[in-house]
Amino acid sequence: AVDVKLPDPVFPKIDTQLNWLNCPSLELTDDGSYGVRVHIPASAYLLEGKKINIKWTSYTDTSNTVPLTGGELESGELTVSKDQQDNGLDFWVRPYETYFLPIYGFDADNDGSGKVEYTLEVAGQLYTGTTTVEIAMWGAGVSCPIPPPIIS
């Protein structure tokens, strides 16, 4: 039996003090939209030529129980490159207007959550790495301004 523990996906622009995604977590992406980058870390299992599937789900609550209508995003089957084997793989949850903005104003607290899962085949079996995160993309009673503020 193989004991496989895939590394959890991470968010490079997460608010490290509060451990949630907020307006400064948004980045301008290569297609001109704003979104959130998810990073699948390099590991002994993320190997060149392997197939990986990534799925994001947005939720309107902070306990991941009420999915946002239209808030699912799937990568389809991707093939890991040599660079991704060495450095990990980035996946964009974009655009902001689809996966994050509808959480604001959905209910009184304006907070939600997200869940990212990825699957890799290891030794003939599928394994999953998962991370959940709180989303609070608003400030001073309004949704995130676009472009978002830059906080370093």
PDB file of N, CA and C in Angstrom, residues 47-83:
ATOM      1  N   LEU A  47       4.290  15.127 -11.299  1.00  0.00           N
ATOM      2  CA  LEU A  47       5.368  14.749 -12.203  1.00  0.00           C
ATOM      3  C   LEU A  47       5.035  15.070 -13.655  1.00  0.00           C
ATOM      4  N   GLU A  48       6.052  15.444 -14.401  1.00  0.00           N
ATOM      5  CA  GLU A  48       5.879  15.749 -15.814  1.00  0.00           C
ATOM      6  C   GLU A  48       5.143  14.608 -16.515  1.00  0.00           C
ATOM      7  N   GLY A  49       4.145  14.975 -17.305  1.00  0.00           N
ATOM      8  CA  GLY A  49       3.365  13.982 -18.049  1.00  0.00           C
ATOM      9  C   GLY A  49       2.140  13.461 -17.306  1.00  0.00           C
ATOM     10  N   LYS A  50       2.090  13.651 -15.999  1.00  0.00           N
ATOM     11  CA  LYS A  50       0.922  13.220 -15.220  1.00  0.00           C
ATOM     12  C   LYS A  50      -0.275  14.091 -15.569  1.00  0.00           C
ATOM     13  N   LYS A  51      -1.455  13.539 -15.413  1.00  0.00           N
ATOM     14  CA  LYS A  51      -2.690  14.275 -15.651  1.00  0.00           C
ATOM     15  C   LYS A  51      -3.210  14.799 -14.315  1.00  0.00           C
ATOM     16  N   ILE A  52      -3.674  16.062 -14.333  1.00  0.00           N
ATOM     17  CA  ILE A  52      -4.202  16.689 -13.133  1.00  0.00           C
ATOM     18  C   ILE A  52      -5.518  17.364 -13.493  1.00  0.00           C
ATOM     19  N   ASN A  53      -6.462  17.298 -12.574  1.00  0.00           N
ATOM     20  CA  ASN A  53      -7.737  17.992 -12.705  1.00  0.00           C
ATOM     21  C   ASN A  53      -7.898  18.895 -11.487  1.00  0.00           C
ATOM     22  N   ILE A  54      -8.339  20.135 -11.721  1.00  0.00           N
ATOM     23  CA  ILE A  54      -8.497  21.107 -10.641  1.00  0.00           C
ATOM     24  C   ILE A  54      -9.926  21.621 -10.677  1.00  0.00           C
ATOM     25  N   LYS A  55     -10.531  21.752  -9.503  1.00  0.00           N
ATOM     26  CA  LYS A  55     -11.909  22.237  -9.418  1.00  0.00           C
ATOM     27  C   LYS A  55     -12.015  23.284  -8.312  1.00  0.00           C
ATOM     28  N   TRP A  56     -12.674  24.386  -8.610  1.00  0.00           N
ATOM     29  CA  TRP A  56     -12.962  25.446  -7.652  1.00  0.00           C
ATOM     30  C   TRP A  56     -14.468  25.523  -7.467  1.00  0.00           C
ATOM     31  N   THR A  57     -14.912  25.739  -6.230  1.00  0.00           N
ATOM     32  CA  THR A  57     -16.321  26.011  -5.947  1.00  0.00           C
ATOM     33  C   THR A  57     -16.399  27.205  -5.009  1.00  0.00           C
ATOM     34  N   SER A  58     -17.230  28.200  -5.388  1.00  0.00           N
ATOM     35  CA  SER A  58     -17.509  29.362  -4.533  1.00  0.00           C
ATOM     36  C   SER A  58     -18.763  29.073  -3.724  1.00  0.00           C
ATOM     37  N   TYR A  59     -18.758  29.512  -2.466  1.00  0.00           N
ATOM     38  CA  TYR A  59     -19.904  29.331  -1.574  1.00  0.00           C
ATOM     39  C   TYR A  59     -20.342  30.685  -1.029  1.00  0.00           C
ATOM     40  N   THR A  60     -21.629  30.822  -0.768  1.00  0.00           N
ATOM     41  CA  THR A  60     -22.167  32.082  -0.250  1.00  0.00           C
ATOM     42  C   THR A  60     -22.107  32.164   1.260  1.00  0.00           C
ATOM     43  N   ASP A  61     -21.622  31.107   1.899  1.00  0.00           N
ATOM     44  CA  ASP A  61     -21.482  31.082   3.353  1.00  0.00           C
ATOM     45  C   ASP A  61     -20.050  30.682   3.695  1.00  0.00           C
ATOM     46  N   THR A  62     -19.677  30.861   4.943  1.00  0.00           N
ATOM     47  CA  THR A  62     -18.298  30.563   5.352  1.00  0.00           C
ATOM     48  C   THR A  62     -18.083  29.115   5.760  1.00  0.00           C
ATOM     49  N   SER A  63     -19.123  28.301   5.719  1.00  0.00           N
ATOM     50  CA  SER A  63     -18.952  26.892   6.112  1.00  0.00           C
ATOM     51  C   SER A  63     -19.050  25.938   4.920  1.00  0.00           C
ATOM     52  N   ASN A  64     -18.936  26.454   3.704  1.00  0.00           N
ATOM     53  CA  ASN A  64     -18.924  25.620   2.490  1.00  0.00           C
ATOM     54  C   ASN A  64     -20.161  24.733   2.359  1.00  0.00           C
ATOM     55  N   THR A  65     -21.335  25.300   2.628  1.00  0.00           N
ATOM     56  CA  THR A  65     -22.550  24.486   2.515  1.00  0.00           C
ATOM     57  C   THR A  65     -23.518  24.985   1.451  1.00  0.00           C
ATOM     58  N   VAL A  66     -23.435  26.271   1.051  1.00  0.00           N
ATOM     59  CA  VAL A  66     -24.374  26.823   0.074  1.00  0.00           C
ATOM     60  C   VAL A  66     -23.579  27.278  -1.155  1.00  0.00           C
ATOM     61  N   PRO A  67     -23.495  26.417  -2.187  1.00  0.00           N
ATOM     62  CA  PRO A  67     -22.723  26.786  -3.372  1.00  0.00           C
ATOM     63  C   PRO A  67     -23.328  27.990  -4.090  1.00  0.00           C
ATOM     64  N   LEU A  68     -22.478  28.840  -4.610  1.00  0.00           N
ATOM     65  CA  LEU A  68     -22.899  29.972  -5.406  1.00  0.00           C
ATOM     66  C   LEU A  68     -23.336  29.458  -6.773  1.00  0.00           C
ATOM     67  N   THR A  69     -24.516  29.822  -7.214  1.00  0.00           N
ATOM     68  CA  THR A  69     -24.983  29.415  -8.539  1.00  0.00           C
ATOM     69  C   THR A  69     -23.994  29.920  -9.582  1.00  0.00           C
ATOM     70  N   GLY A  70     -23.490  29.013 -10.409  1.00  0.00           N
ATOM     71  CA  GLY A  70     -22.491  29.386 -11.412  1.00  0.00           C
ATOM     72  C   GLY A  70     -21.096  29.546 -10.856  1.00  0.00           C
ATOM     73  N   GLY A  71     -20.878  29.140  -9.602  1.00  0.00           N
ATOM     74  CA  GLY A  71     -19.596  29.347  -8.937  1.00  0.00           C
ATOM     75  C   GLY A  71     -18.629  28.185  -9.017  1.00  0.00           C
ATOM     76  N   GLU A  72     -18.845  27.276  -9.969  1.00  0.00           N
ATOM     77  CA  GLU A  72     -17.906  26.168 -10.133  1.00  0.00           C
ATOM     78  C   GLU A  72     -17.042  26.396 -11.359  1.00  0.00           C
ATOM     79  N   LEU A  73     -15.785  26.060 -11.229  1.00  0.00           N
ATOM     80  CA  LEU A  73     -14.832  26.205 -12.313  1.00  0.00           C
ATOM     81  C   LEU A  73     -13.974  24.945 -12.324  1.00  0.00           C
ATOM     82  N   GLU A  74     -13.877  24.313 -13.481  1.00  0.00           N
ATOM     83  CA  GLU A  74     -13.060  23.108 -13.603  1.00  0.00           C
ATOM     84  C   GLU A  74     -12.029  23.291 -14.698  1.00  0.00           C
ATOM     85  N   SER A  75     -10.841  22.774 -14.448  1.00  0.00           N
ATOM     86  CA  SER A  75      -9.741  22.907 -15.397  1.00  0.00           C
ATOM     87  C   SER A  75      -9.867  21.954 -16.573  1.00  0.00           C
ATOM     88  N   GLY A  76     -10.594  20.865 -16.373  1.00  0.00           N
ATOM     89  CA  GLY A  76     -10.486  19.779 -17.330  1.00  0.00           C
ATOM     90  C   GLY A  76      -9.153  19.087 -17.084  1.00  0.00           C
ATOM     91  N   GLU A  77      -8.847  18.089 -17.883  1.00  0.00           N
ATOM     92  CA  GLU A  77      -7.611  17.337 -17.675  1.00  0.00           C
ATOM     93  C   GLU A  77      -6.424  18.116 -18.243  1.00  0.00           C
ATOM     94  N   LEU A  78      -5.468  18.422 -17.367  1.00  0.00           N
ATOM     95  CA  LEU A  78      -4.242  19.121 -17.758  1.00  0.00           C
ATOM     96  C   LEU A  78      -3.068  18.155 -17.656  1.00  0.00           C
ATOM     97  N   THR A  79      -2.047  18.373 -18.462  1.00  0.00           N
ATOM     98  CA  THR A  79      -0.838  17.559 -18.396  1.00  0.00           C
ATOM     99  C   THR A  79       0.261  18.383 -17.743  1.00  0.00           C
ATOM    100  N   VAL A  80       0.869  17.835 -16.712  1.00  0.00           N
ATOM    101  CA  VAL A  80       1.920  18.526 -15.956  1.00  0.00           C
ATOM    102  C   VAL A  80       3.168  18.672 -16.825  1.00  0.00           C
ATOM    103  N   SER A  81       3.690  19.902 -16.882  1.00  0.00           N
ATOM    104  CA  SER A  81       4.914  20.178 -17.645  1.00  0.00           C
ATOM    105  C   SER A  81       6.142  19.994 -16.746  1.00  0.00           C
ATOM    106  N   LYS A  82       7.312  20.038 -17.336  1.00  0.00           N
ATOM    107  CA  LYS A  82       8.563  19.949 -16.566  1.00  0.00           C
ATOM    108  C   LYS A  82       8.684  21.139 -15.613  1.00  0.00           C
ATOM    109  N   ASP A  83       8.336  22.342 -16.087  1.00  0.00           N
ATOM    110  CA  ASP A  83       8.391  23.528 -15.236  1.00  0.00           C
ATOM    111  C   ASP A  83       7.435  23.384 -14.050  1.00  0.00           C
TER     112      ASP A  83
END
